[in-house]
Amino acid sequence: MASSPFPLLSISLFLLFLLLHQPLFSTTNLHKLRSLRPDFLPQISTPSSNDTPLSPPTHYFETPPSHCLSHPKEFSKIFLEWRAISKGRQYDRIFGVWVGGVELLRSCTAEPIPTGIVWSVEKDIARYYSLRLKNQTLAVYLGNVIDKAHYGIYHVNVTLHFYPPEEENLDSHGGNRENLVPGYNSWADLVLPISRNLPLNDGLWFEIENSTNFVFKELKIPRNVYRAVLEVYVSFHENDEFWYSNVPNEYIDVYSTSFLGNGPFREVLVSLDGDLVGSIWPFTVIYTGGVSPLLWRPISGIGSFSLPSYDIEITPFLGKILDGKTHKIGLNVTNALNVCYIDANLHLWLDKHGVKTEWKILKHVGLPLVVSLVSNFSGFDGTFLRSVSRSIKLTGWVKSSYGNITTNAIQDFYYNKLNSDGRQWK
């Protein structure tokens, strides 16, 4: 006789019930933290009850404790905890956390419900340890809007957790160790912000409203740098929130539709004094209200609680910027519509045993973007095949107390996108 399906159904419903009652929680790059005791936990309470998206960010002026200044590198892990509650009806909202203008976290809020919701995000921020070496301003911006239809208010706590080295393996996770050879596996000694300056009425990120909109930040680089990495944050909103599903302009030109155009391809370009040094083809992130909010309870879309950042190795290009002069870093988004939020952090490694490094650029090849679009449609039906490729190659050497080290940075991208049956855009 066949067994009854009811016990299995009951167990499944019970597990689903437990899952739906778990708080939303996201962790990124955490390692053995539960077995360690936080050494220092500054907590910042920031009730984000803005009634307009143009309210200034919440500021907190932070003075590091003396033991963090005397031993700033003696931490196995440093992570940021964002914990928030909200009750009522509200859209998903983008927010950011900056220290000294350096962005630490970009995230999307969980969409609240009438009975209330609690969620938290934890992110490993050890790579920003050098920000702890002096007084800094911590800024939090959450562009909330309050009206009769959307009355959910977000109340937020931000906590920084510092964990001491693990006794059984003191050198496995630490920061800059003097015995590291050649010193390229450590955290950066200096992080410079490529963002807007306070005071502001919104986030510290730049806004890009179209593909011809370039944003720039001027800065001066110390002359004893032996490595440089640019970390870029970018997120897409409004007309570009679902950029990966946008319609080719060729289709819009024929049928004069009201669909969003510029096609389903986006590229972030990074320039240094006008020279192309890097490209980013961004990861698709669906926010907690994207497509259908019911899809993201209790699990949010990949990257929605901790949007990815993208690293570009620009060490081979140090030969152009270690002259003690001011230089300009530029950011642009190909095919962008209104609006993209973008900023960057420049991570620099300093030669503590030398005043000035030597350098030379050996190769710089930045080929133009190659785009091909093959279309075949009749009426609203048809196909669009878009192919894109990009190649950037940088080679250069830097001579420091670690020796003469040659760095090659190669980016080769290929992209193919097929849209078939134009009825999907009716």
Short mmCIF file of C-alpha atoms in Angstrom, two decimals:
data_model
loop_
_atom_site.label_atom_id
_atom_site.label_comp_id
_atom_site.label_asym_id
_atom_site.label_seq_id
_atom_site.Cartn_x
_atom_site.Cartn_y
_atom_site.Cartn_z
CA MET A 1 0.00 0.00 0.00
CA ALA A 2 1.36 3.45 -0.91
CA SER A 3 2.40 5.70 1.96
CA SER A 4 0.30 8.76 2.77
CA PRO A 5 1.53 12.09 1.30
CA PHE A 6 0.15 14.09 4.24
CA PRO A 7 3.19 13.73 6.61
CA LEU A 8 5.50 14.99 3.87
CA LEU A 9 3.14 17.87 3.10
CA SER A 10 2.94 18.78 6.80
CA ILE A 11 6.72 18.83 7.15
CA SER A 12 7.06 21.02 4.04
CA LEU A 13 4.47 23.50 5.32
CA PHE A 14 6.17 23.58 8.74
CA LEU A 15 9.59 24.32 7.18
CA LEU A 16 8.04 27.01 4.98
CA PHE A 17 6.41 28.56 8.05
CA LEU A 18 9.77 28.71 9.86
CA LEU A 19 11.50 30.17 6.81
CA LEU A 20 8.95 32.93 6.39
CA HIS A 21 9.39 34.01 10.01
CA GLN A 22 13.17 34.43 9.83
CA PRO A 23 14.48 38.01 9.70
CA LEU A 24 16.14 39.09 6.48
CA PHE A 25 19.90 38.88 6.93
CA SER A 26 22.85 39.23 4.61
CA THR A 27 26.53 38.54 5.20
CA THR A 28 29.45 39.18 2.88
CA ASN A 29 32.95 37.80 3.34
CA LEU A 30 32.62 36.94 7.04
CA HIS A 31 35.06 34.43 8.53
CA LYS A 32 34.89 32.72 11.95
CA LEU A 33 33.54 35.85 13.60
CA ARG A 34 31.14 34.12 15.94
CA SER A 35 33.99 32.53 17.87
CA LEU A 36 35.73 35.85 18.45
CA ARG A 37 34.95 38.78 20.71
CA PRO A 38 34.63 42.22 19.11
CA ASP A 39 37.45 44.43 20.35
CA PHE A 40 35.68 47.70 19.59
CA LEU A 41 32.05 48.39 18.65
CA PRO A 42 31.18 52.03 17.93
CA GLN A 43 27.46 52.27 17.27
CA ILE A 44 25.76 55.03 15.31
CA SER A 45 22.00 55.48 15.55
CA THR A 46 20.59 57.16 12.45
CA PRO A 47 16.78 57.42 12.34
CA SER A 48 16.20 57.90 8.62
CA SER A 49 12.80 59.57 8.57
CA ASN A 50 13.44 61.85 5.61
CA ASP A 51 10.27 63.21 4.03
CA THR A 52 12.12 64.16 0.85
CA PRO A 53 14.85 62.47 -1.20
CA LEU A 54 16.86 65.70 -0.97
CA SER A 55 17.40 65.63 2.79
CA PRO A 56 21.07 65.79 3.84
CA PRO A 57 22.89 62.59 4.86
CA THR A 58 23.15 61.81 8.55
CA HIS A 59 26.64 62.72 9.81
CA TYR A 60 28.62 61.25 12.67
CA PHE A 61 32.08 62.55 13.58
CA GLU A 62 34.10 59.62 14.83
CA THR A 63 37.24 59.70 16.97
CA PRO A 64 39.11 56.37 16.99
CA PRO A 65 39.97 54.95 20.43
CA SER A 66 43.62 55.09 21.46
CA HIS A 67 44.22 51.33 21.21
CA CYS A 68 42.98 51.36 17.59
CA LEU A 69 45.50 54.08 16.78
CA SER A 70 48.41 52.40 18.53
CA HIS A 71 47.78 49.01 16.89
CA PRO A 72 45.65 49.76 13.82
CA LYS A 73 46.77 46.64 11.95
CA GLU A 74 46.16 44.11 14.69
CA PHE A 75 42.70 42.96 13.63
CA SER A 76 41.72 39.69 12.05
CA LYS A 77 38.45 41.13 10.79
CA ILE A 78 36.62 44.44 10.67
CA PHE A 79 33.03 44.45 9.58
CA LEU A 80 30.15 46.83 9.33
CA GLU A 81 26.70 45.86 10.59
CA TRP A 82 23.62 47.66 9.30
CA ARG A 83 20.45 46.88 11.23
CA ALA A 84 17.14 48.55 10.41
CA ILE A 85 13.45 48.35 11.22
CA SER A 86 10.45 49.78 9.41
CA LYS A 87 6.69 49.58 9.60
CA GLY A 88 4.18 50.64 7.00
CA ARG A 89 4.05 50.88 3.21
CA GLN A 90 7.19 51.93 1.37
CA TYR A 91 9.18 51.35 -1.82
CA ASP A 92 12.64 49.82 -1.91
CA ARG A 93 15.17 52.62 -1.34
CA ILE A 94 18.85 52.76 -2.21
CA PHE A 95 21.27 53.87 0.51
CA GLY A 96 24.98 54.28 1.11
CA VAL A 97 27.47 54.44 3.99
CA TRP A 98 30.66 56.51 3.67
CA VAL A 99 33.62 57.17 5.98
CA GLY A 100 35.74 60.15 5.05
CA GLY A 101 34.04 60.18 1.64
CA VAL A 102 35.02 56.54 1.00
CA GLU A 103 32.01 54.36 0.30
CA LEU A 104 31.87 51.24 2.48
CA LEU A 105 28.43 49.88 1.64
CA ARG A 106 25.76 50.39 -0.98
CA SER A 107 22.53 48.54 -0.40
CA CYS A 108 18.80 48.43 -0.94
CA THR A 109 16.26 48.48 1.87
CA ALA A 110 13.92 45.60 2.51
CA GLU A 111 10.37 46.56 1.60
CA PRO A 112 8.42 46.94 4.86
CA ILE A 113 4.99 45.53 5.57
CA PRO A 114 2.17 47.00 7.71
CA THR A 115 3.11 44.79 10.68
CA GLY A 116 6.79 45.78 10.48
CA ILE A 117 10.03 44.25 9.28
CA VAL A 118 13.59 43.91 10.65
CA TRP A 119 16.67 43.17 8.57
CA SER A 120 20.43 43.42 8.88
CA VAL A 121 23.44 43.41 6.59
CA GLU A 122 27.02 42.57 7.55
CA LYS A 123 29.98 43.37 5.32
CA ASP A 124 33.70 42.78 5.78
CA ILE A 125 35.37 46.22 5.53
CA ALA A 126 38.91 45.23 6.53
CA ARG A 127 40.29 46.57 3.26
CA TYR A 128 39.42 50.08 4.49
CA TYR A 129 41.38 49.72 7.74
CA SER A 130 43.54 52.78 7.04
CA LEU A 131 40.49 55.02 7.50
CA ARG A 132 40.78 54.25 11.22
CA LEU A 133 44.06 56.11 11.53
CA LYS A 134 42.52 59.56 11.95
CA ASN A 135 39.26 61.30 12.79
CA GLN A 136 36.65 60.73 10.10
CA THR A 137 33.10 61.77 9.29
CA LEU A 138 30.71 58.88 8.80
CA ALA A 139 27.80 59.72 6.49
CA VAL A 140 24.65 57.68 5.88
CA TYR A 141 22.16 58.60 3.18
CA LEU A 142 18.82 56.87 2.60
CA GLY A 143 16.63 58.70 0.10
CA ASN A 144 13.22 57.96 1.60
CA VAL A 145 9.95 59.65 0.60
CA ILE A 146 6.98 60.03 2.95
CA ASP A 147 3.46 60.75 1.66
CA LYS A 148 -0.08 59.46 2.18
CA ALA A 149 0.56 56.31 0.16
CA HIS A 150 4.10 55.61 1.39
CA TYR A 151 4.45 56.16 5.11
CA GLY A 152 7.12 53.63 6.13
CA ILE A 153 10.01 55.20 8.09
CA TYR A 154 13.37 53.46 8.41
CA HIS A 155 15.17 53.46 11.77
CA VAL A 156 18.79 52.40 11.46
CA ASN A 157 21.73 51.39 13.65
CA VAL A 158 25.22 51.15 12.13
CA THR A 159 27.84 49.27 14.16
CA LEU A 160 31.53 48.72 13.36
CA HIS A 161 32.96 45.46 14.75
CA PHE A 162 36.72 45.07 15.27
CA TYR A 163 37.98 41.56 15.99
CA PRO A 164 41.47 40.85 17.41
CA PRO A 165 43.82 38.36 15.73
CA GLU A 166 43.05 34.69 16.21
CA GLU A 167 45.55 33.32 18.69
CA GLU A 168 46.08 30.05 16.85
CA ASN A 169 47.00 31.81 13.61
CA LEU A 170 48.00 35.41 14.14
CA ASP A 171 49.31 36.00 10.62
CA SER A 172 46.55 34.35 8.58
CA HIS A 173 44.19 37.29 8.24
CA GLY A 174 46.00 40.35 9.51
CA GLY A 175 46.60 43.60 7.75
CA ASN A 176 49.99 44.91 6.66
CA ARG A 177 52.61 42.47 8.00
CA GLU A 178 56.26 43.48 7.72
CA ASN A 179 57.22 39.94 6.59
CA LEU A 180 54.85 39.94 3.62
CA VAL A 181 56.75 39.45 0.38
CA PRO A 182 56.46 41.34 -1.84
CA GLY A 183 53.85 43.30 0.12
CA TYR A 184 51.08 42.93 -2.43
CA ASN A 185 48.81 40.78 -0.27
CA SER A 186 48.18 43.38 2.40
CA TRP A 187 45.50 46.00 2.84
CA ALA A 188 46.06 49.36 1.22
CA ASP A 189 47.86 51.98 3.33
CA LEU A 190 45.72 54.82 2.00
CA VAL A 191 42.23 55.01 0.48
CA LEU A 192 41.22 58.18 -1.35
CA PRO A 193 37.58 58.96 -2.14
CA ILE A 194 36.40 59.55 -5.70
CA SER A 195 33.08 61.01 -4.59
CA ARG A 196 31.37 64.33 -3.95
CA ASN A 197 32.31 66.43 -0.95
CA LEU A 198 30.10 67.21 2.03
CA PRO A 199 27.93 69.12 2.79
CA LEU A 200 25.28 67.77 0.41
CA ASN A 201 21.52 67.36 0.22
CA ASP A 202 21.73 63.77 -1.02
CA GLY A 203 24.24 60.92 -1.37
CA LEU A 204 27.96 61.39 -1.90
CA TRP A 205 27.79 59.49 -5.19
CA PHE A 206 27.83 61.20 -8.57
CA GLU A 207 24.71 61.08 -10.73
CA ILE A 208 25.00 60.11 -14.39
CA GLU A 209 21.89 61.00 -16.38
CA ASN A 210 22.91 60.01 -19.91
CA SER A 211 25.72 58.44 -21.92
CA THR A 212 27.39 61.81 -22.60
CA ASN A 213 27.58 62.67 -18.89
CA PHE A 214 31.16 62.37 -17.57
CA VAL A 215 32.04 62.91 -13.91
CA PHE A 216 35.53 63.75 -12.65
CA LYS A 217 37.49 64.01 -9.42
CA GLU A 218 40.89 65.67 -9.12
CA LEU A 219 43.44 64.37 -6.64
CA LYS A 220 47.14 64.25 -5.91
CA ILE A 221 48.91 60.90 -5.41
CA PRO A 222 51.81 60.39 -2.94
CA ARG A 223 55.10 59.76 -4.76
CA ASN A 224 55.98 56.60 -2.81
CA VAL A 225 53.05 54.51 -4.10
CA TYR A 226 53.96 51.06 -5.44
CA ARG A 227 50.47 49.70 -6.15
CA ALA A 228 47.08 51.27 -7.02
CA VAL A 229 43.62 49.70 -7.36
CA LEU A 230 40.46 51.62 -8.18
CA GLU A 231 37.28 50.22 -6.61
CA VAL A 232 34.06 51.36 -8.32
CA TYR A 233 30.48 51.34 -7.00
CA VAL A 234 27.63 51.74 -9.50
CA SER A 235 23.87 51.23 -9.29
CA PHE A 236 21.09 51.83 -11.82
CA HIS A 237 17.74 53.47 -11.09
CA GLU A 238 14.60 55.02 -12.59
CA ASN A 239 14.76 54.57 -16.39
CA ASP A 240 17.86 52.39 -16.10
CA GLU A 241 16.82 50.14 -13.21
CA PHE A 242 16.04 47.30 -15.63
CA TRP A 243 18.65 48.26 -18.23
CA TYR A 244 19.27 44.61 -19.14
CA SER A 245 15.74 44.44 -20.61
CA ASN A 246 15.72 47.79 -22.43
CA VAL A 247 14.62 47.86 -26.06
CA PRO A 248 17.05 48.53 -28.95
CA ASN A 249 16.68 52.04 -30.33
CA GLU A 250 16.23 50.56 -33.82
CA TYR A 251 12.96 49.02 -32.67
CA ILE A 252 11.76 52.28 -31.10
CA ASP A 253 12.67 54.27 -34.22
CA VAL A 254 10.41 52.11 -36.38
CA TYR A 255 7.38 51.84 -34.11
CA SER A 256 7.68 55.05 -32.06
CA THR A 257 6.91 53.15 -28.88
CA SER A 258 7.24 54.56 -25.37
CA PHE A 259 9.51 51.73 -24.22
CA LEU A 260 12.86 52.54 -22.61
CA GLY A 261 15.68 52.39 -25.13
CA ASN A 262 19.47 52.31 -25.53
CA GLY A 263 19.38 48.52 -25.56
CA PRO A 264 20.38 45.93 -22.93
CA PHE A 265 24.10 46.74 -22.65
CA ARG A 266 25.89 49.00 -20.15
CA GLU A 267 29.60 49.66 -19.65
CA VAL A 268 31.37 51.78 -17.03
CA LEU A 269 34.49 53.47 -18.39
CA VAL A 270 37.33 54.66 -16.16
CA SER A 271 39.78 57.25 -17.44
CA LEU A 272 42.93 58.80 -16.00
CA ASP A 273 43.75 62.23 -17.39
CA GLY A 274 41.63 61.34 -20.41
CA ASP A 275 43.27 57.96 -21.08
CA LEU A 276 41.11 54.84 -20.84
CA VAL A 277 42.51 52.58 -18.10
CA GLY A 278 39.63 50.25 -17.27
CA SER A 279 36.16 49.00 -18.07
CA ILE A 280 33.38 47.44 -16.00
CA TRP A 281 30.50 45.39 -17.35
CA PRO A 282 28.16 45.51 -14.36
CA PHE A 283 26.39 42.61 -12.71
CA THR A 284 22.60 42.54 -12.91
CA VAL A 285 21.06 43.42 -9.52
CA ILE A 286 17.31 43.22 -8.90
CA TYR A 287 16.24 45.29 -5.90
CA THR A 288 13.79 44.09 -3.25
CA GLY A 289 10.86 45.70 -5.07
CA GLY A 290 12.03 44.69 -8.54
CA VAL A 291 9.76 42.72 -10.91
CA SER A 292 7.53 41.64 -8.01
CA PRO A 293 8.20 42.30 -4.31
CA LEU A 294 6.74 38.89 -3.44
CA LEU A 295 9.70 37.21 -5.17
CA TRP A 296 12.08 38.56 -2.52
CA ARG A 297 10.50 37.32 0.70
CA PRO A 298 12.27 35.98 2.62
CA ILE A 299 15.29 35.80 0.26
CA SER A 300 16.45 38.94 -1.54
CA GLY A 301 17.99 39.09 -5.01
CA ILE A 302 21.72 38.47 -5.40
CA GLY A 303 23.63 41.64 -4.53
CA SER A 304 20.57 43.66 -3.49
CA PHE A 305 21.58 43.91 0.19
CA SER A 306 25.28 44.44 -0.61
CA LEU A 307 25.75 45.74 -4.13
CA PRO A 308 29.02 44.58 -5.67
CA SER A 309 31.99 46.85 -6.20
CA TYR A 310 34.46 46.33 -9.03
CA ASP A 311 38.26 46.52 -8.82
CA ILE A 312 40.47 47.83 -11.62
CA GLU A 313 44.25 47.38 -11.35
CA ILE A 314 45.87 50.63 -12.45
CA THR A 315 49.37 49.93 -11.08
CA PRO A 316 50.88 49.80 -14.60
CA PHE A 317 49.70 53.39 -15.11
CA LEU A 318 51.44 54.79 -12.02
CA GLY A 319 54.11 56.21 -14.28
CA LYS A 320 51.72 59.00 -15.31
CA ILE A 321 50.53 60.09 -11.88
CA LEU A 322 53.51 59.89 -9.47
CA ASP A 323 54.88 63.30 -10.42
CA GLY A 324 53.46 65.21 -7.46
CA LYS A 325 50.91 66.99 -9.66
CA THR A 326 47.10 66.94 -9.61
CA HIS A 327 45.44 64.33 -11.83
CA LYS A 328 41.88 63.65 -12.90
CA ILE A 329 39.94 60.39 -12.65
CA GLY A 330 36.84 60.22 -14.85
CA LEU A 331 33.78 57.94 -14.88
CA ASN A 332 31.20 57.42 -17.61
CA VAL A 333 28.45 54.88 -18.39
CA THR A 334 27.89 53.80 -22.00
CA ASN A 335 24.22 53.84 -23.14
CA ALA A 336 23.13 55.25 -19.77
CA LEU A 337 19.65 56.63 -19.21
CA ASN A 338 18.50 58.61 -16.20
CA VAL A 339 19.87 57.71 -13.65
CA CYS A 340 23.07 55.94 -12.44
CA TYR A 341 24.74 56.52 -9.06
CA ILE A 342 28.49 56.05 -9.23
CA ASP A 343 31.61 56.75 -7.17
CA ALA A 344 34.94 55.07 -6.48
CA ASN A 345 37.67 54.47 -3.91
CA LEU A 346 41.35 54.62 -4.86
CA HIS A 347 43.36 52.09 -2.81
CA LEU A 348 47.07 52.95 -2.58
CA TRP A 349 49.98 50.92 -1.19
CA LEU A 350 52.86 53.06 0.13
CA ASP A 351 56.54 52.20 0.30
CA LYS A 352 57.36 53.00 3.92
CA HIS A 353 61.09 52.64 3.25
CA GLY A 354 61.28 55.08 0.37
CA VAL A 355 60.31 58.67 -0.39
CA LYS A 356 59.80 58.13 -4.09
CA THR A 357 59.28 55.07 -6.27
CA GLU A 358 60.58 54.69 -9.82
CA TRP A 359 58.31 53.61 -12.64
CA LYS A 360 57.81 53.16 -16.36
CA ILE A 361 54.80 52.44 -18.57
CA LEU A 362 55.65 49.66 -21.04
CA LYS A 363 52.32 49.19 -22.83
CA HIS A 364 48.93 50.87 -22.97
CA VAL A 365 46.36 49.48 -25.40
CA GLY A 366 42.75 50.63 -25.10
CA LEU A 367 40.86 49.43 -28.16
CA PRO A 368 37.51 51.05 -29.01
CA LEU A 369 34.31 49.24 -28.15
CA VAL A 370 33.28 46.92 -30.99
CA VAL A 371 29.49 46.73 -31.41
CA SER A 372 27.47 44.67 -33.87
CA LEU A 373 23.67 44.61 -34.14
CA VAL A 374 21.88 42.26 -36.53
CA SER A 375 18.11 42.71 -36.67
CA ASN A 376 15.36 40.98 -38.58
CA PHE A 377 11.80 41.91 -37.75
CA SER A 378 8.45 42.41 -39.41
CA GLY A 379 5.70 44.18 -37.55
CA PHE A 380 6.20 43.69 -33.83
CA ASP A 381 7.87 40.29 -34.29
CA GLY A 382 11.52 39.59 -34.99
CA THR A 383 15.00 39.13 -33.55
CA PHE A 384 17.88 41.34 -32.44
CA LEU A 385 21.37 39.90 -32.01
CA ARG A 386 23.79 42.30 -30.31
CA SER A 387 27.50 41.45 -29.98
CA VAL A 388 29.98 43.61 -28.07
CA SER A 389 33.69 43.25 -27.28
CA ARG A 390 36.31 45.33 -25.50
CA SER A 391 40.05 44.89 -24.88
CA ILE A 392 42.30 46.93 -22.57
CA LYS A 393 45.92 46.00 -21.82
CA LEU A 394 48.27 47.80 -19.43
CA THR A 395 51.88 46.90 -18.61
CA GLY A 396 54.32 48.80 -16.43
CA TRP A 397 56.97 48.37 -13.77
CA VAL A 398 57.46 50.02 -10.39
CA LYS A 399 60.73 49.96 -8.45
CA SER A 400 60.39 50.22 -4.66
CA SER A 401 61.98 48.68 -1.58
CA TYR A 402 60.15 45.48 -2.57
CA GLY A 403 62.15 45.34 -5.80
CA ASN A 404 61.40 46.02 -9.43
CA ILE A 405 57.99 44.50 -10.13
CA THR A 406 56.24 44.42 -13.51
CA THR A 407 52.44 44.37 -13.50
CA ASN A 408 50.21 43.31 -16.38
CA ALA A 409 46.53 44.28 -16.30
CA ILE A 410 44.43 42.71 -19.05
CA GLN A 411 40.69 43.10 -19.62
CA ASP A 412 39.06 41.15 -22.46
CA PHE A 413 35.25 41.28 -22.59
CA TYR A 414 32.79 39.55 -24.92
CA TYR A 415 29.02 39.91 -24.88
CA ASN A 416 26.18 38.42 -26.93
CA LYS A 417 22.49 39.16 -26.41
CA LEU A 418 19.63 37.71 -28.45
CA ASN A 419 16.17 39.23 -28.24
CA SER A 420 13.70 37.10 -30.15
CA ASP A 421 10.00 37.61 -30.86
CA GLY A 422 9.29 41.33 -30.63
CA ARG A 423 5.94 40.58 -29.03
CA GLN A 424 7.71 40.66 -25.68
CA TRP A 425 7.76 44.49 -26.05
CA LYS A 426 4.09 44.95 -26.96
#
